[in-house]
């Protein structure tokens, strides 16, 4: 499903884009930055390049959706990602990776929880010296269980992920 960005998330992206252009002006560099604050769609995280070829990332994502049938639904995702850069130290860093995450969602009546795991392929684009933006896509297996009734569901979803990385050092 495609959700509309609520005002908090829109504000977060405006601040990130403003910071991106005002604080990190410069040419892209071949130096490999190590630690970044990552701002994925509807969340925040820490991105760490452990070597020129490998990176780890911890993320927290949240979103709220207004449903006519179920009322306000809030979703939270806490996940870990590992990615392998295929051509590190260039302006465009293509990568492959894997992710696993703990997922919860709730409304006034129901609460679900479970896990999502998947693989992805994407690229990080360094247009400025200490900032990048990127996109990845891949298949994920999502398995959720409703806490009260214990009814569960598992399915395959294709996830598109957009992010901005602001490298600290």
Coordinates of N, CA, C and O in Angstrom, one line a residue:
X1 N 0.8 -1.2 0.0 CA 0.0 0.0 0.0 C 0.9 1.2 0.0 O 1.9 1.3 0.6
X2 N 0.4 2.3 -0.6 CA 1.1 3.5 -0.7 C 0.4 4.5 0.3 O -0.8 4.7 0.2
X3 N 1.2 5.0 1.2 CA 0.6 5.9 2.2 C 1.0 7.4 1.9 O 2.1 7.6 1.4
X4 N 0.2 8.3 2.3 CA 0.5 9.7 2.1 C 1.3 10.2 3.3 O 1.0 9.8 4.5
X5 N 2.3 11.0 3.1 CA 3.2 11.4 4.1 C 2.4 12.4 5.0 O 1.8 13.3 4.5
X6 N 2.4 12.2 6.3 CA 1.7 13.1 7.2 C 2.6 14.3 7.4 O 3.8 14.3 7.0
X7 N 2.1 15.3 8.1 CA 2.8 16.6 8.2 C 4.1 16.5 9.0 O 5.1 17.1 8.6
X8 N 4.2 15.6 10.0 CA 5.4 15.4 10.7 C 6.5 14.9 9.8 O 7.7 15.3 9.8
X9 N 6.2 13.9 8.9 CA 7.2 13.3 8.1 C 7.6 14.3 7.0 O 8.8 14.4 6.6
X10 N 6.7 15.1 6.5 CA 7.0 16.1 5.5 C 7.9 17.1 6.0 O 8.9 17.6 5.4
X11 N 7.7 17.5 7.3 CA 8.6 18.5 8.0 C 10.0 17.9 8.1 O 11.0 18.6 7.9
X12 N 10.1 16.6 8.5 CA 11.3 16.0 8.7 C 12.1 16.0 7.4 O 13.3 16.3 7.3
X13 N 11.5 15.7 6.3 CA 12.2 15.7 5.0 C 12.6 17.1 4.6 O 13.6 17.3 4.0
X14 N 11.8 18.1 4.9 CA 12.1 19.5 4.5 C 13.4 19.9 5.3 O 14.3 20.5 4.7
X15 N 13.5 19.5 6.6 CA 14.6 19.8 7.4 C 15.9 19.1 6.8 O 16.9 19.6 6.7
X16 N 15.7 17.8 6.5 CA 16.8 17.0 6.0 C 17.3 17.6 4.7 O 18.5 17.7 4.5
X17 N 16.4 17.9 3.8 CA 16.9 18.5 2.5 C 17.5 19.8 2.7 O 18.6 20.1 2.0
X18 N 17.0 20.7 3.6 CA 17.7 22.0 3.8 C 19.1 21.7 4.4 O 20.0 22.4 4.0
X19 N 19.2 20.8 5.4 CA 20.5 20.5 5.9 C 21.4 20.0 4.9 O 22.6 20.3 4.8
X20 N 20.9 19.1 4.0 CA 21.7 18.5 2.9 C 22.3 19.6 2.1 O 23.5 19.5 1.8
X21 N 21.6 20.6 1.7 CA 22.1 21.6 0.8 C 22.9 22.7 1.5 O 23.8 23.3 0.9
X22 N 22.5 23.1 2.7 CA 23.2 24.2 3.4 C 24.5 23.8 4.1 O 25.4 24.6 4.2
X23 N 24.5 22.6 4.7 CA 25.6 22.2 5.6 C 26.7 21.4 4.9 O 27.8 21.3 5.4
X24 N 26.4 20.7 3.8 CA 27.3 19.8 3.2 C 27.6 20.1 1.8 O 27.7 19.2 0.9
X25 N 27.8 21.4 1.5 CA 28.0 21.8 0.1 C 29.5 21.4 -0.2 O 30.4 21.7 0.5
X26 N 29.7 20.8 -1.4 CA 31.0 20.4 -1.8 C 30.9 19.4 -2.9 O 29.8 18.8 -3.1
X27 N 32.0 19.0 -3.5 CA 32.0 18.0 -4.5 C 32.0 16.6 -3.9 O 32.4 16.5 -2.8
X28 N 31.5 15.7 -4.6 CA 31.6 14.3 -4.2 C 33.0 13.9 -4.0 O 33.9 14.4 -4.8
X29 N 33.3 13.0 -3.1 CA 34.7 12.6 -2.9 C 34.9 11.1 -2.9 O 33.9 10.4 -2.7
X30 N 36.1 10.7 -3.2 CA 36.3 9.3 -3.2 C 36.7 8.7 -1.8 O 36.7 7.5 -1.6
X31 N 36.9 9.6 -0.9 CA 37.1 9.2 0.5 C 35.9 8.5 1.0 O 34.7 8.9 0.7
X32 N 36.1 7.5 1.8 CA 34.9 6.7 2.3 C 34.6 7.2 3.7 O 35.3 7.0 4.7
X33 N 33.4 7.9 3.9 CA 33.0 8.4 5.2 C 32.5 7.2 6.0 O 32.1 6.2 5.4
X34 N 32.6 7.2 7.3 CA 32.3 6.1 8.1 C 30.9 6.1 8.7 O 30.1 5.1 8.6
X35 N 30.5 7.2 9.4 CA 29.3 7.2 10.3 C 28.3 8.2 9.7 O 28.7 9.3 9.4
X36 N 27.0 7.8 9.6 CA 26.0 8.7 9.0 C 24.7 8.6 9.8 O 24.4 7.5 10.4
X37 N 24.0 9.7 9.9 CA 22.6 9.7 10.3 C 21.9 9.4 9.0 O 22.0 10.1 8.0
X38 N 21.1 8.4 9.0 CA 20.3 8.0 7.9 C 18.8 8.4 8.1 O 18.3 8.2 9.2
X39 N 18.2 9.0 7.1 CA 16.8 9.4 7.2 C 16.1 8.7 6.1 O 15.9 9.2 5.0
X40 N 15.6 7.5 6.4 CA 14.7 6.8 5.4 C 13.3 7.4 5.5 O 13.0 8.2 6.4
X41 N 12.5 7.1 4.5 CA 11.1 7.5 4.5 C 10.4 7.1 5.8 O 10.5 5.9 6.2
X42 N 9.9 8.0 6.5 CA 9.2 7.9 7.8 C 10.0 7.4 8.9 O 9.5 6.8 9.9
X43 N 11.3 7.7 9.0 CA 12.1 7.2 10.1 C 13.4 7.9 10.3 O 13.7 8.9 9.7
X44 N 14.3 7.2 11.0 CA 15.6 7.7 11.3 C 16.5 6.4 11.6 O 16.0 5.4 12.0
X45 N 17.8 6.6 11.5 CA 18.7 5.5 11.8 C 20.1 5.9 11.8 O 20.5 7.1 11.6
X46 N 21.0 4.9 12.1 CA 22.5 5.1 12.1 C 23.0 4.1 11.1 O 22.7 2.9 11.0
X47 N 23.9 4.7 10.2 CA 24.5 3.9 9.1 C 26.0 4.0 9.4 O 26.6 5.0 9.6
X48 N 26.7 2.8 9.4 CA 28.1 2.7 9.6 C 28.8 1.9 8.6 O 28.5 0.7 8.4
X49 N 29.8 2.5 7.9 CA 30.6 1.7 6.9 C 31.7 1.0 7.7 O 32.7 1.7 8.1
X50 N 31.6 -0.3 7.8 CA 32.6 -1.0 8.6 C 33.9 -1.3 7.8 O 34.9 -1.6 8.4
X51 N 33.8 -1.1 6.5 CA 34.9 -1.3 5.6 C 34.6 -0.6 4.2 O 33.4 -0.2 4.1
X52 N 35.5 -0.5 3.3 CA 35.1 0.1 2.0 C 34.0 -0.7 1.3 O 33.4 -0.1 0.4
X53 N 33.8 -2.0 1.6 CA 32.8 -2.8 0.9 C 31.6 -3.1 1.7 O 30.6 -3.5 1.1
X54 N 31.6 -2.9 3.0 CA 30.5 -3.4 3.9 C 30.0 -2.3 4.7 O 30.7 -1.4 5.3
X55 N 28.6 -2.3 4.9 CA 28.0 -1.3 5.8 C 26.9 -2.0 6.7 O 26.3 -3.0 6.2
X56 N 26.7 -1.5 7.9 CA 25.6 -1.9 8.8 C 24.7 -0.7 9.1 O 25.2 0.4 9.1
X57 N 23.5 -1.0 9.3 CA 22.5 0.1 9.6 C 21.5 -0.4 10.6 O 21.0 -1.5 10.4
X58 N 21.1 0.4 11.5 CA 20.0 0.2 12.4 C 19.0 1.3 12.1 O 19.3 2.5 12.0
X59 N 17.7 0.9 12.0 CA 16.6 1.9 11.7 C 15.4 1.7 12.5 O 15.1 0.6 13.0
X60 N 14.8 2.9 12.7 CA 13.4 2.9 13.3 C 12.5 3.7 12.4 O 12.8 4.8 12.0
X61 N 11.4 3.0 12.0 CA 10.4 3.6 11.1 C 9.1 3.6 11.8 O 8.8 2.7 12.5
X62 N 8.3 4.7 11.6 CA 7.0 4.8 12.1 C 6.1 5.5 11.1 O 6.5 6.3 10.4
X63 N 4.8 5.1 11.1 CA 3.8 5.8 10.3 C 2.4 5.6 10.9 O 2.2 4.7 11.6
X64 N 1.6 6.5 10.5 CA 0.2 6.5 11.0 C -0.7 6.7 9.8 O -0.5 7.5 8.9
X65 N -1.7 5.8 9.7 CA -2.6 5.8 8.5 C -4.0 5.8 9.0 O -4.4 5.1 10.0
X66 N -4.8 6.7 8.4 CA -6.2 6.8 8.8 C -7.1 5.9 7.9 O -7.1 6.2 6.7
X67 N -7.7 4.9 8.5 CA -8.5 4.0 7.7 C -10.0 4.2 8.0 O -10.4 4.4 9.2
X68 N -10.8 4.2 7.0 CA -12.3 4.4 7.2 C -12.8 3.2 8.0 O -13.7 3.3 8.8
X69 N -12.3 2.0 7.7 CA -12.8 0.8 8.3 C -12.2 0.5 9.7 O -13.0 0.0 10.6
X70 N -10.9 0.8 9.9 CA -10.3 0.4 11.2 C -9.9 1.5 12.1 O -9.3 1.3 13.1
X71 N -10.1 2.8 11.7 CA -9.7 3.9 12.4 C -8.2 4.2 12.2 O -7.6 3.8 11.2
X72 N -7.6 4.9 13.1 CA -6.1 5.2 13.0 C -5.3 4.0 13.3 O -5.4 3.3 14.3
X73 N -4.4 3.7 12.3 CA -3.5 2.6 12.5 C -2.1 3.1 12.6 O -1.6 3.9 11.7
X74 N -1.3 2.7 13.6 CA 0.0 3.1 13.8 C 0.9 1.9 13.6 O 0.7 0.8 14.2
X75 N 2.0 2.1 12.8 CA 2.9 1.0 12.5 C 4.3 1.4 13.0 O 4.7 2.6 12.7
X76 N 5.1 0.5 13.5 CA 6.5 0.7 13.9 C 7.3 -0.4 13.5 O 6.9 -1.6 13.5
X77 N 8.5 -0.1 13.0 CA 9.5 -1.1 12.5 C 10.8 -0.8 13.1 O 11.3 0.4 13.0
X78 N 11.5 -1.8 13.7 CA 12.8 -1.6 14.2 C 13.7 -2.7 13.5 O 13.4 -3.9 13.6
X79 N 14.7 -2.3 12.7 CA 15.4 -3.2 11.9 C 16.9 -3.0 11.8 O 17.4 -2.0 12.1
X80 N 17.5 -4.1 11.3 CA 19.0 -4.1 11.1 C 19.2 -4.5 9.6 O 18.6 -5.4 9.1
X81 N 20.1 -3.8 9.0 CA 20.5 -4.0 7.6 C 22.0 -4.2 7.5 O 22.7 -3.6 8.2
X82 N 22.3 -5.1 6.5 CA 23.7 -5.2 6.1 C 23.8 -5.1 4.6 O 22.9 -5.6 3.9
X83 N 24.8 -4.3 4.1 CA 24.9 -4.2 2.7 C 26.3 -4.3 2.2 O 27.2 -3.9 2.9
X84 N 26.4 -4.8 1.0 CA 27.7 -5.0 0.4 C 27.8 -4.0 -0.8 O 27.0 -4.1 -1.8
X85 N 28.7 -3.1 -0.8 CA 28.9 -2.2 -1.9 C 29.6 -2.9 -3.0 O 30.6 -3.6 -2.8
X86 N 29.1 -2.7 -4.2 CA 29.7 -3.4 -5.4 C 30.9 -2.7 -6.0 O 31.8 -3.3 -6.5
X87 N 30.8 -1.3 -6.0 CA 31.8 -0.5 -6.5 C 32.0 0.7 -5.6 O 31.7 1.8 -5.9
X88 N 32.5 0.5 -4.4 CA 32.7 1.5 -3.4 C 33.7 2.6 -3.9 O 34.5 2.3 -4.8
X89 N 33.6 3.8 -3.3 CA 34.6 4.9 -3.5 C 34.4 5.5 -4.9 O 35.3 6.0 -5.5
X90 N 33.1 5.6 -5.4 CA 32.8 6.3 -6.6 C 31.6 7.2 -6.2 O 31.0 7.1 -5.1
X91 N 31.2 8.0 -7.1 CA 30.0 8.9 -6.9 C 28.7 8.1 -6.7 O 27.8 8.6 -6.0
X92 N 28.6 7.0 -7.4 CA 27.5 6.2 -7.3 C 27.9 4.8 -6.8 O 28.8 4.2 -7.3
X93 N 27.3 4.4 -5.6 CA 27.7 3.2 -5.0 C 26.6 2.2 -5.1 O 25.7 2.2 -4.2
X94 N 26.6 1.3 -6.0 CA 25.5 0.3 -6.1 C 25.8 -0.8 -5.0 O 26.9 -1.0 -4.6
X95 N 24.7 -1.4 -4.5 CA 24.9 -2.3 -3.4 C 23.8 -3.4 -3.4 O 22.8 -3.2 -4.1
X96 N 24.1 -4.5 -2.7 CA 23.1 -5.5 -2.4 C 23.1 -5.7 -0.9 O 24.1 -5.3 -0.2
X97 N 22.0 -6.2 -0.4 CA 22.0 -6.4 1.1 C 20.8 -7.2 1.6 O 20.0 -7.7 0.8
X98 N 20.8 -7.3 2.9 CA 19.7 -8.1 3.6 C 19.3 -7.3 4.8 O 20.0 -6.5 5.4
X99 N 18.0 -7.5 5.2 CA 17.5 -6.8 6.3 C 16.5 -7.7 7.1 O 15.9 -8.6 6.5
X100 N 16.5 -7.5 8.4 CA 15.5 -8.2 9.2 C 15.0 -7.2 10.2 O 15.7 -6.3 10.7
X101 N 13.7 -7.2 10.5 CA 13.1 -6.2 11.3 C 11.9 -6.8 12.2 O 11.3 -7.7 11.8
X102 N 11.7 -6.1 13.3 CA 10.6 -6.4 14.2 C 9.5 -5.4 13.8 O 9.8 -4.2 13.8
X103 N 8.3 -5.9 13.6 CA 7.2 -5.0 13.1 C 6.0 -5.1 14.0 O 5.6 -6.2 14.5
X104 N 5.4 -3.9 14.4 CA 4.2 -3.9 15.1 C 3.2 -2.9 14.4 O 3.6 -2.0 13.8
X105 N 1.9 -3.2 14.6 CA 0.9 -2.2 14.2 C -0.3 -2.4 15.1 O -0.5 -3.4 15.7
X106 N -1.0 -1.2 15.3 CA -2.1 -1.3 16.3 C -3.1 -0.2 15.9 O -2.8 0.8 15.3
X107 N -4.3 -0.4 16.3 CA -5.4 0.6 16.3 C -6.1 0.4 17.6 O -5.6 -0.2 18.5
X108 N -7.3 1.0 17.7 CA -8.1 1.0 19.0 C -8.5 -0.4 19.4 O -8.6 -0.7 20.6
X109 N -8.6 -1.4 18.4 CA -9.1 -2.7 18.7 C -8.1 -3.8 18.6 O -8.0 -4.7 19.4
X110 N -7.2 -3.7 17.7 CA -6.2 -4.8 17.4 C -4.8 -4.3 17.5 O -4.4 -3.2 17.4
X111 N -3.9 -5.4 17.8 CA -2.5 -5.1 17.8 C -1.8 -6.3 17.2 O -2.1 -7.5 17.5
X112 N -1.0 -6.1 16.2 CA -0.2 -7.2 15.5 C 1.3 -7.0 15.8 O 1.7 -5.9 15.9
X113 N 2.0 -8.1 15.7 CA 3.4 -8.0 15.8 C 4.0 -9.2 15.0 O 3.4 -10.2 14.8
X114 N 5.3 -9.0 14.6 CA 5.9 -10.1 13.9 C 7.2 -9.6 13.3 O 7.8 -8.6 13.8
X115 N 7.7 -10.3 12.2 CA 9.0 -10.0 11.6 C 8.9 -9.8 10.1 O 8.0 -10.4 9.5
X116 N 9.8 -9.1 9.6 CA 10.0 -8.9 8.2 C 11.4 -9.2 7.8 O 12.3 -8.6 8.5
X117 N 11.7 -9.9 6.8 CA 13.1 -10.2 6.4 C 13.1 -10.2 4.9 O 12.2 -10.7 4.2
X118 N 14.2 -9.7 4.3 CA 14.3 -9.6 2.9 C 15.7 -9.3 2.4 O 16.6 -9.0 3.1
X119 N 15.8 -9.3 1.1 CA 17.0 -8.9 0.4 C 16.7 -7.7 -0.5 O 15.5 -7.5 -0.9
X120 N 17.7 -6.9 -0.8 CA 17.5 -5.7 -1.7 C 18.7 -5.4 -2.5 O 19.8 -5.9 -2.3
X121 N 18.4 -4.6 -3.5 CA 19.5 -4.1 -4.4 C 19.2 -2.6 -4.6 O 18.0 -2.2 -4.7
X122 N 20.2 -1.8 -4.7 CA 20.0 -0.4 -4.8 C 21.3 0.4 -5.1 O 22.3 -0.2 -5.4
X123 N 21.2 1.7 -4.9 CA 22.4 2.5 -5.1 C 22.3 3.7 -4.2 O 21.3 4.2 -3.9
X124 N 23.5 4.2 -3.8 CA 23.7 5.4 -3.0 C 24.4 6.4 -3.9 O 25.4 6.1 -4.5
X125 N 23.9 7.6 -4.0 CA 24.4 8.6 -4.9 C 25.0 9.8 -4.1 O 24.4 10.5 -3.4
X126 N 26.4 9.9 -4.2 CA 27.1 11.0 -3.5 C 27.2 12.2 -4.5 O 28.0 12.3 -5.3
X127 N 26.3 13.1 -4.3 CA 26.3 14.4 -5.1 C 27.1 15.5 -4.3 O 27.5 16.4 -4.9
X128 N 27.2 15.3 -3.0 CA 27.9 16.3 -2.2 C 28.9 15.5 -1.3 O 28.9 14.3 -1.2
X129 N 29.9 16.2 -0.7 CA 31.0 15.6 -0.1 C 30.6 14.7 1.1 O 31.1 13.6 1.2
X130 N 29.7 15.1 1.9 CA 29.3 14.3 3.1 C 27.8 14.0 3.2 O 27.2 13.8 4.2
X131 N 27.2 13.9 2.0 CA 25.8 13.6 2.0 C 25.5 12.8 0.7 O 26.1 13.0 -0.3
X132 N 24.5 11.9 0.9 CA 24.1 11.1 -0.2 C 22.6 10.8 -0.1 O 22.0 11.0 0.9
X133 N 22.0 10.4 -1.2 CA 20.7 9.9 -1.2 C 20.7 8.6 -2.0 O 21.6 8.3 -2.7
X134 N 19.7 7.8 -1.7 CA 19.7 6.5 -2.3 C 18.3 5.9 -2.4 O 17.3 6.4 -1.8
X135 N 18.3 4.7 -3.1 CA 17.0 4.0 -3.3 C 17.4 2.5 -3.4 O 18.4 2.2 -4.0
X136 N 16.6 1.7 -2.8 CA 16.7 0.3 -2.9 C 15.4 -0.4 -3.0 O 14.3 0.2 -2.6
X137 N 15.3 -1.6 -3.5 CA 14.1 -2.3 -3.7 C 14.4 -3.8 -3.6 O 15.5 -4.3 -3.9
X138 N 13.4 -4.6 -3.0 CA 13.6 -6.0 -2.9 C 12.4 -6.7 -2.4 O 11.5 -6.1 -1.8
X139 N 12.4 -8.1 -2.5 CA 11.3 -8.9 -1.9 C 11.5 -9.1 -0.4 O 12.7 -9.4 0.0
X140 N 10.5 -9.0 0.4 CA 10.5 -9.2 1.8 C 9.4 -10.2 2.2 O 8.3 -10.1 1.7
X141 N 9.7 -11.1 3.1 CA 8.7 -12.0 3.7 C 8.3 -11.3 5.0 O 9.1 -11.0 5.9
X142 N 7.0 -11.0 5.1 CA 6.4 -10.4 6.3 C 5.5 -11.3 7.0 O 4.5 -11.9 6.3
X143 N 5.7 -11.6 8.3 CA 4.9 -12.5 9.0 C 4.4 -11.8 10.3 O 5.2 -11.4 11.1
X144 N 3.1 -11.7 10.4 CA 2.5 -10.9 11.5 C 1.4 -11.8 12.2 O 0.8 -12.7 11.6
X145 N 1.3 -11.6 13.5 CA 0.3 -12.3 14.3 C -0.5 -11.3 15.1 O 0.1 -10.4 15.8
X146 N -1.9 -11.4 15.1 CA -2.7 -10.6 16.0 C -2.6 -11.1 17.4 O -2.7 -12.3 17.7
X147 N -2.3 -10.2 18.3 CA -1.9 -10.6 19.7 C -3.1 -11.2 20.5 O -2.9 -12.1 21.2
X148 N -4.3 -10.8 20.3 CA -5.5 -11.3 21.1 C -6.0 -12.6 20.5 O -6.2 -13.5 21.3
X149 N -6.2 -12.7 19.2 CA -6.8 -13.9 18.6 C -5.7 -14.9 18.2 O -6.1 -16.0 17.8
X150 N -4.5 -14.5 18.1 CA -3.4 -15.3 17.6 C -3.5 -15.7 16.1 O -2.9 -16.7 15.7
X151 N -4.4 -15.0 15.4 CA -4.5 -15.3 13.9 C -3.2 -14.7 13.3 O -2.8 -13.6 13.6
X152 N -2.6 -15.5 12.4 CA -1.3 -15.0 11.8 C -1.5 -15.0 10.2 O -2.3 -15.7 9.7
X153 N -0.6 -14.3 9.6 CA -0.5 -14.1 8.2 C 0.9 -13.9 7.8 O 1.7 -13.2 8.4
X154 N 1.3 -14.6 6.7 CA 2.7 -14.5 6.2 C 2.5 -14.3 4.7 O 1.7 -14.9 4.0
X155 N 3.3 -13.3 4.1 CA 3.2 -13.0 2.7 C 4.5 -12.4 2.2 O 5.3 -12.0 2.9
X156 N 4.5 -12.3 0.9 CA 5.7 -11.8 0.2 C 5.3 -10.4 -0.3 O 4.3 -10.2 -0.9
X157 N 6.1 -9.4 0.1 CA 5.9 -8.0 -0.3 C 7.1 -7.5 -1.0 O 8.3 -7.8 -0.6
X158 N 7.0 -6.6 -2.0 CA 8.1 -5.9 -2.6 C 8.2 -4.5 -1.9 O 7.2 -3.7 -2.0
X159 N 9.3 -4.2 -1.3 CA 9.5 -3.0 -0.6 C 10.4 -2.0 -1.4 O 11.5 -2.5 -1.9
X160 N 10.0 -0.8 -1.5 CA 10.9 0.3 -2.1 C 11.3 1.2 -0.9 O 10.5 1.6 -0.1
X161 N 12.6 1.5 -0.8 CA 13.1 2.2 0.3 C 13.9 3.4 -0.3 O 14.8 3.3 -1.1
X162 N 13.5 4.6 0.2 CA 14.3 5.9 -0.2 C 14.9 6.4 1.1 O 14.3 6.4 2.1
X163 N 16.1 7.0 1.0 CA 16.8 7.5 2.1 C 17.8 8.6 1.8 O 18.2 8.8 0.6
X164 N 18.1 9.4 2.8 CA 19.2 10.4 2.7 C 20.2 10.0 3.8 O 19.8 9.8 5.0
X165 N 21.5 10.0 3.5 CA 22.5 9.8 4.5 C 23.3 11.1 4.7 O 23.8 11.7 3.7
X166 N 23.4 11.6 5.9 CA 24.2 12.7 6.3 C 25.4 12.2 7.1 O 25.3 11.8 8.3
X167 N 26.6 12.2 6.5 CA 27.8 11.6 7.1 C 28.4 12.6 8.1 O 28.7 13.7 7.8
X168 N 28.6 12.1 9.3 CA 29.2 12.9 10.4 C 30.7 12.9 10.3 O 31.4 13.9 10.4
X169 N 31.3 11.7 10.1 CA 32.8 11.6 9.9 C 33.0 10.2 9.3 O 32.2 9.4 9.2

